[in-house]
Coordinates of C-alpha atoms in Angstrom, one line a residue:
M1 CA -117.6 165.2 3.1
P2 CA -119.8 164.7 0.0
D3 CA -123.0 166.7 -0.3
D4 CA -125.0 163.5 -0.8
Q5 CA -123.9 161.6 2.3
L6 CA -124.2 162.1 6.1
P7 CA -121.6 159.8 7.7
G8 CA -122.9 157.8 10.6
G9 CA -126.5 158.9 10.0
I10 CA -129.6 157.1 8.6
L11 CA -130.9 160.2 6.8
H12 CA -129.4 161.5 3.6
P13 CA -129.7 165.0 2.3
A14 CA -131.5 165.6 -0.9
P15 CA -129.2 166.2 -3.9
F16 CA -129.1 169.8 -5.0
T17 CA -127.6 172.2 -7.5
H18 CA -126.1 175.6 -6.4
R19 CA -127.6 178.6 -8.2
N20 CA -127.3 182.4 -7.9
I21 CA -129.6 185.3 -8.7
E22 CA -129.1 189.0 -8.3
V23 CA -131.9 191.1 -6.8
N24 CA -131.9 194.6 -5.3
G25 CA -128.2 194.8 -6.1
V26 CA -127.4 191.8 -3.9
R27 CA -126.3 188.4 -5.2
L28 CA -128.4 185.7 -3.6
H29 CA -127.6 182.0 -3.5
Y30 CA -130.1 179.2 -3.5
L31 CA -130.2 175.4 -3.6
D32 CA -132.3 173.8 -6.4
Y33 CA -133.3 170.3 -5.3
G34 CA -134.9 169.5 -8.7
G35 CA -138.4 168.9 -9.9
E36 CA -138.3 171.4 -12.8
G37 CA -141.6 171.9 -14.5
K38 CA -143.7 171.2 -11.4
R39 CA -145.4 173.6 -9.0
P40 CA -142.6 175.6 -7.2
M41 CA -141.9 175.3 -3.5
L42 CA -139.5 177.9 -2.0
C43 CA -138.1 177.4 1.5
L44 CA -136.7 180.2 3.7
H45 CA -134.4 179.5 6.7
G46 CA -134.3 181.3 10.0
G47 CA -132.0 184.0 11.3
G48 CA -128.4 183.0 11.5
A49 CA -129.1 179.8 9.5
H50 CA -128.7 178.9 5.9
A51 CA -130.4 177.2 2.9
H52 CA -129.1 173.7 3.8
W53 CA -131.4 173.6 6.8
F54 CA -134.0 172.1 4.3
D55 CA -131.6 169.5 2.9
F56 CA -133.3 166.8 5.0
V57 CA -136.8 167.9 4.2
A58 CA -136.7 168.6 0.4
S59 CA -136.6 165.0 -0.8
E60 CA -140.1 164.4 0.5
F61 CA -141.5 166.9 -2.0
T62 CA -139.5 166.8 -5.2
R63 CA -141.8 164.1 -6.7
D64 CA -144.6 166.7 -6.9
F65 CA -142.9 170.1 -6.5
H66 CA -139.9 172.0 -7.9
V67 CA -138.2 172.6 -4.5
M68 CA -135.7 175.4 -3.8
S69 CA -134.2 176.8 -0.7
L70 CA -132.9 180.4 -0.6
D71 CA -130.0 182.0 1.4
N72 CA -131.3 185.3 2.7
R73 CA -129.1 188.3 2.1
G74 CA -126.1 188.3 4.5
H75 CA -126.6 184.6 5.2
G76 CA -125.1 181.4 3.9
D77 CA -123.6 181.8 0.5
S78 CA -125.5 184.9 -0.4
A79 CA -123.6 188.2 -0.6
W80 CA -123.5 190.7 2.2
A81 CA -125.5 193.9 1.6
E82 CA -123.7 197.2 1.3
P83 CA -124.9 199.3 3.1
P84 CA -125.8 196.7 5.7
I85 CA -129.6 196.9 5.5
Y86 CA -131.2 193.8 6.9
N87 CA -134.8 194.4 8.0
Y88 CA -138.0 192.5 7.1
E89 CA -138.9 195.0 4.4
N90 CA -135.6 194.1 2.6
Y91 CA -136.1 190.4 3.0
V92 CA -139.6 190.6 1.6
S93 CA -138.5 192.8 -1.3
D94 CA -135.7 190.3 -2.1
L95 CA -138.3 187.5 -2.0
N96 CA -140.6 189.4 -4.3
Q97 CA -137.9 189.9 -6.9
V98 CA -136.7 186.3 -6.7
A99 CA -140.3 185.2 -7.3
G100 CA -140.5 187.6 -10.3
K101 CA -137.2 186.7 -11.8
L102 CA -137.7 182.9 -11.5
D103 CA -141.3 183.3 -12.6
L104 CA -142.6 181.5 -9.5
R105 CA -146.4 181.3 -9.8
D106 CA -148.9 179.7 -7.4
F107 CA -146.0 178.5 -5.4
V108 CA -145.7 176.9 -2.0
L109 CA -143.9 179.1 0.5
M110 CA -142.4 177.5 3.6
G111 CA -140.4 179.3 6.2
H112 CA -138.8 178.4 9.5
S113 CA -138.4 181.0 12.3
M114 CA -137.4 184.3 10.8
G115 CA -138.1 182.7 7.4
G116 CA -141.6 182.1 8.6
M117 CA -142.1 185.7 9.4
I118 CA -140.7 186.8 6.0
S119 CA -143.1 184.3 4.3
L120 CA -146.1 185.5 6.3
V121 CA -145.5 189.2 5.4
Y122 CA -144.8 188.3 1.8
A123 CA -147.9 186.2 1.3
A124 CA -150.0 189.0 3.0
T125 CA -148.6 191.9 1.0
H126 CA -148.2 190.2 -2.4
P127 CA -151.4 188.2 -2.8
G128 CA -151.8 186.1 -5.9
R129 CA -148.3 184.8 -6.1
T130 CA -148.4 182.1 -3.4
S131 CA -150.9 179.2 -3.3
A132 CA -150.0 177.8 0.1
L133 CA -148.1 179.0 3.2
V134 CA -146.2 176.9 5.8
I135 CA -144.9 178.7 8.9
I136 CA -142.6 176.6 11.1
D137 CA -142.2 177.6 14.8
S138 CA -141.8 181.3 14.2
T139 CA -141.8 184.1 16.8
L140 CA -144.8 186.1 15.4
I141 CA -144.4 189.2 17.6
I142 CA -140.9 190.6 17.8
G143 CA -140.4 193.5 20.1
E144 CA -137.3 195.5 21.2
E145 CA -136.7 193.0 24.0
N146 CA -136.3 190.2 21.4
L147 CA -133.7 192.1 19.5
A148 CA -131.5 193.4 22.4
G149 CA -129.4 190.3 22.6
L150 CA -128.9 190.2 18.8
T151 CA -127.7 193.8 18.8
A152 CA -125.0 193.0 21.4
R153 CA -123.9 190.0 19.4
S154 CA -123.6 192.0 16.2
Q155 CA -120.9 194.2 17.7
H156 CA -118.1 191.6 17.7
G157 CA -116.7 189.6 14.8
G158 CA -117.6 186.1 16.0
K159 CA -115.3 183.4 17.2
A160 CA -112.4 182.5 14.9
H161 CA -111.0 179.1 14.3
A162 CA -107.7 178.0 12.6
T163 CA -109.4 175.1 10.8
L164 CA -112.8 174.1 9.6
E165 CA -112.6 171.1 11.8
S166 CA -112.1 173.3 14.8
Y167 CA -115.1 175.4 13.9
V168 CA -117.3 172.3 13.4
A169 CA -116.3 170.8 16.7
D170 CA -117.2 174.1 18.5
F171 CA -120.4 174.7 16.6
K172 CA -123.6 175.5 18.6
L173 CA -127.1 176.4 17.6
R174 CA -129.0 179.4 18.8
P175 CA -131.1 178.8 20.7
L176 CA -128.9 176.1 22.2
E177 CA -131.7 173.6 22.9
T178 CA -131.8 170.9 20.2
E179 CA -132.7 167.2 19.7
A180 CA -130.5 167.1 16.5
T181 CA -128.0 164.2 16.2
P182 CA -124.3 164.9 16.4
E183 CA -124.1 163.9 12.7
M184 CA -126.7 166.4 11.8
L185 CA -125.0 169.2 13.7
R186 CA -121.6 168.5 12.0
Y187 CA -123.3 168.5 8.6
M188 CA -124.9 171.9 9.2
A189 CA -121.8 173.3 10.9
S190 CA -119.6 172.3 7.9
R191 CA -121.9 174.4 5.7
A192 CA -122.1 177.4 8.0
A193 CA -118.5 178.5 8.0
R194 CA -116.0 179.9 5.5
Q195 CA -112.4 180.9 5.5
F196 CA -111.9 184.7 5.7
E197 CA -109.0 186.8 4.3
D198 CA -107.1 186.4 7.5
G199 CA -107.1 182.7 7.1
Q200 CA -109.4 182.1 10.0
W201 CA -112.7 180.2 9.8
R202 CA -115.9 181.9 11.0
H203 CA -119.6 181.8 10.5
K204 CA -120.6 182.9 7.0
I205 CA -123.2 185.3 8.3
D206 CA -122.7 189.1 8.1
R207 CA -123.0 189.8 11.8
R208 CA -124.4 193.2 11.0
V209 CA -127.6 191.3 10.2
M210 CA -128.2 191.0 14.0
G211 CA -127.9 194.7 14.6
T212 CA -130.2 196.0 12.0
R213 CA -133.4 193.9 12.4
T214 CA -136.4 195.9 13.5
P215 CA -139.5 195.1 15.7
I216 CA -142.4 193.6 13.8
N217 CA -145.9 192.3 14.7
G218 CA -146.8 189.5 12.4
M219 CA -150.2 189.0 13.9
R220 CA -151.7 191.9 11.9
H221 CA -150.9 190.2 8.7
F222 CA -153.0 187.0 9.2
G223 CA -156.1 188.8 8.3
Q224 CA -154.7 189.4 4.8
I225 CA -154.0 185.7 4.2
K226 CA -156.6 184.0 2.1
I227 CA -154.6 180.9 1.0
P228 CA -154.3 177.6 2.8
T229 CA -152.0 178.1 5.7
L230 CA -150.2 175.7 8.1
L231 CA -148.7 176.7 11.4
V232 CA -146.2 174.1 12.6
K233 CA -145.3 174.1 16.3
A234 CA -142.2 172.3 17.6
G235 CA -143.4 170.1 20.5
L236 CA -140.7 171.3 22.9
S237 CA -140.8 175.0 21.9
K238 CA -142.7 177.7 23.7
R239 CA -142.8 180.2 20.8
L240 CA -146.3 179.4 19.6
T241 CA -148.5 179.8 22.7
P242 CA -152.2 179.0 22.8
E243 CA -152.9 182.7 22.8
I244 CA -150.8 183.4 19.7
I245 CA -152.4 180.5 17.9
A246 CA -155.9 181.7 18.8
S247 CA -155.1 185.2 17.6
A248 CA -153.7 183.9 14.3
R249 CA -156.8 181.8 13.8
A250 CA -159.1 184.7 14.5
G251 CA -157.5 186.6 11.6
C252 CA -157.0 183.6 9.4
P253 CA -159.9 181.1 9.9
Q254 CA -158.5 178.6 7.4
L255 CA -155.3 178.3 9.4
E256 CA -154.4 174.7 10.3
L257 CA -152.2 173.7 13.2
A258 CA -149.8 170.8 13.5
E259 CA -147.3 169.8 16.1
V260 CA -144.0 167.9 15.6
S261 CA -143.0 166.0 18.7
N262 CA -139.4 165.4 19.9
S263 CA -138.3 168.7 18.6
E264 CA -137.0 172.0 19.9
H265 CA -137.2 175.1 17.8
H266 CA -134.9 173.8 15.1
I267 CA -137.5 171.4 13.7
T268 CA -135.8 170.8 10.3
L269 CA -132.7 169.5 12.1
D270 CA -134.3 168.0 15.3
N271 CA -137.0 165.9 13.6
P272 CA -137.2 166.2 9.8
T273 CA -138.9 162.8 9.6
G274 CA -141.6 164.2 11.8
L275 CA -141.9 167.4 9.9
R276 CA -142.1 165.9 6.4
P277 CA -145.4 164.0 6.8
V278 CA -147.1 166.9 8.6
V279 CA -146.4 169.2 5.6
R280 CA -147.1 166.4 3.1
S281 CA -150.5 165.8 4.6
F282 CA -151.3 169.5 4.5
L283 CA -150.3 169.8 0.8
D284 CA -152.1 166.6 -0.2
R285 CA -155.3 168.0 1.2
H286 CA -155.1 171.1 -0.9
Y287 CA -153.5 169.9 -4.1
R288 CA -155.2 166.6 -4.7

């Protein structure tokens, strides 16, 4: 299936170039959607996902931004870390080195779910690099109870399939709830798996990722954010409660809120055409 076509679907993914960069001793892969010479925009996927989750969002912004999407360590086509250290401090450190090596300045940082938490912590602890922050339906307080299920899942190797076609047919999102089309799910599934040395097809993720994440309270970082910030809630998701939103706004008075309807947690897959104008409107207000 060509990278520039989604059979049976109306939407088309943005064209991209595969690129790699080494930071903290780990080779990281990212997608470059074009727009060189313009203000950078870097996108971060959620836990268990991959850089292609922004393929159907990026085309909205390449006219005005140099858009890139990073595979976090242990995810997608990035290398697995040895030893397997996957906590928010590592992800933020990787992001800081990526920004430095690519000379990203005054860039827009947009993250979904886990990527939103990484983006929040980075923007708070590395002021001066980012000029705008977009957090998409992230869990902003992650306790031990949130991680218990992940730890259990990390202890087995994942379901194996004899063919890529079998993997794609069996693919499921986590959380399971989604409004994404079957074509969208097949597209993402086909980019989520690789063939391992035993000939079987499995998810590309290093499953040890799920067993090494640590609790984090993102709310304490909002008071350090001084740049324009957009918090995007999925209309059908319960992650961003009124209490969480009020607390975030108390620490970050300039925080703006937008909601994307007809979407569960996986907004970039469920309703990319609803997400794009929400983010575009936010950026237009601050860059024009």
